[in-house]
């Protein structure tokens, strides 16, 4: 089972103007999944004490329209 459909539903439910229509949602999902897997599987290699909220904030910045 994939979380991709739920992610796309979340983006579609966002208020108008909050998600850049030029951003490919699949690319954002893949980047987010990669970040999560890196934190989980390679923690000893990355060993940075960064809160998960930082990753969420970065994803929101990527989705927000430029302006």
PDB file of N, CA and C in Angstrom, residues 4 7 24-37:
ATOM      1  N   UNK A   4       1.095   7.578  -1.341  1.00  0.00           N
ATOM      2  CA  UNK A   4       1.050   8.593  -2.399  1.00  0.00           C
ATOM      3  C   UNK A   4      -0.370   9.120  -2.640  1.00  0.00           C
ATOM      4  N   UNK A   7      -1.283  11.559   0.055  1.00  0.00           N
ATOM      5  CA  UNK A   7      -0.512  12.786  -0.087  1.00  0.00           C
ATOM      6  C   UNK A   7      -1.141  13.685  -1.154  1.00  0.00           C
ATOM      7  N   UNK A  24       5.575  19.453  -9.207  1.00  0.00           N
ATOM      8  CA  UNK A  24       5.096  18.087  -9.447  1.00  0.00           C
ATOM      9  C   UNK A  24       4.935  17.382  -8.094  1.00  0.00           C
ATOM     10  N   UNK A  25       3.697  17.048  -7.707  1.00  0.00           N
ATOM     11  CA  UNK A  25       3.473  16.413  -6.409  1.00  0.00           C
ATOM     12  C   UNK A  25       4.218  15.091  -6.244  1.00  0.00           C
ATOM     13  N   UNK A  26       4.394  14.355  -7.334  1.00  0.00           N
ATOM     14  CA  UNK A  26       5.130  13.094  -7.241  1.00  0.00           C
ATOM     15  C   UNK A  26       6.594  13.339  -6.872  1.00  0.00           C
ATOM     16  N   UNK A  27       7.185  14.397  -7.411  1.00  0.00           N
ATOM     17  CA  UNK A  27       8.573  14.724  -7.058  1.00  0.00           C
ATOM     18  C   UNK A  27       8.683  15.091  -5.578  1.00  0.00           C
ATOM     19  N   UNK A  28       7.723  15.870  -5.088  1.00  0.00           N
ATOM     20  CA  UNK A  28       7.745  16.264  -3.673  1.00  0.00           C
ATOM     21  C   UNK A  28       7.568  15.041  -2.784  1.00  0.00           C
ATOM     22  N   UNK A  29       6.645  14.159  -3.146  1.00  0.00           N
ATOM     23  CA  UNK A  29       6.429  12.939  -2.364  1.00  0.00           C
ATOM     24  C   UNK A  29       7.698  12.095  -2.332  1.00  0.00           C
ATOM     25  N   UNK A  30       8.344  11.928  -3.488  1.00  0.00           N
ATOM     26  CA  UNK A  30       9.574  11.131  -3.548  1.00  0.00           C
ATOM     27  C   UNK A  30      10.670  11.740  -2.679  1.00  0.00           C
ATOM     28  N   UNK A  31      10.792  13.077  -2.713  1.00  0.00           N
ATOM     29  CA  UNK A  31      11.796  13.746  -1.896  1.00  0.00           C
ATOM     30  C   UNK A  31      11.500  13.555  -0.402  1.00  0.00           C
ATOM     31  N   UNK A  32      10.232  13.699  -0.044  1.00  0.00           N
ATOM     32  CA  UNK A  32       9.837  13.526   1.349  1.00  0.00           C
ATOM     33  C   UNK A  32      10.081  12.092   1.806  1.00  0.00           C
ATOM     34  N   UNK A  33       9.715  11.140   0.985  1.00  0.00           N
ATOM     35  CA  UNK A  33       9.944   9.731   1.321  1.00  0.00           C
ATOM     36  C   UNK A  33      11.440   9.450   1.476  1.00  0.00           C
ATOM     37  N   UNK A  34      12.247  10.014   0.597  1.00  0.00           N
ATOM     38  CA  UNK A  34      13.698   9.832   0.704  1.00  0.00           C
ATOM     39  C   UNK A  34      14.249  10.402   1.997  1.00  0.00           C
ATOM     40  N   UNK A  35      13.748  11.579   2.395  1.00  0.00           N
ATOM     41  CA  UNK A  35      14.205  12.192   3.642  1.00  0.00           C
ATOM     42  C   UNK A  35      13.829  11.336   4.846  1.00  0.00           C
ATOM     43  N   UNK A  36      12.616  10.808   4.831  1.00  0.00           N
ATOM     44  CA  UNK A  36      12.159   9.969   5.952  1.00  0.00           C
ATOM     45  C   UNK A  36      12.985   8.685   6.017  1.00  0.00           C
ATOM     46  N   UNK A  37      13.179   8.042   4.882  1.00  0.00           N
ATOM     47  CA  UNK A  37      13.951   6.798   4.876  1.00  0.00           C
ATOM     48  C   UNK A  37      15.402   7.028   5.293  1.00  0.00           C
TER      49      UNK A  37
END
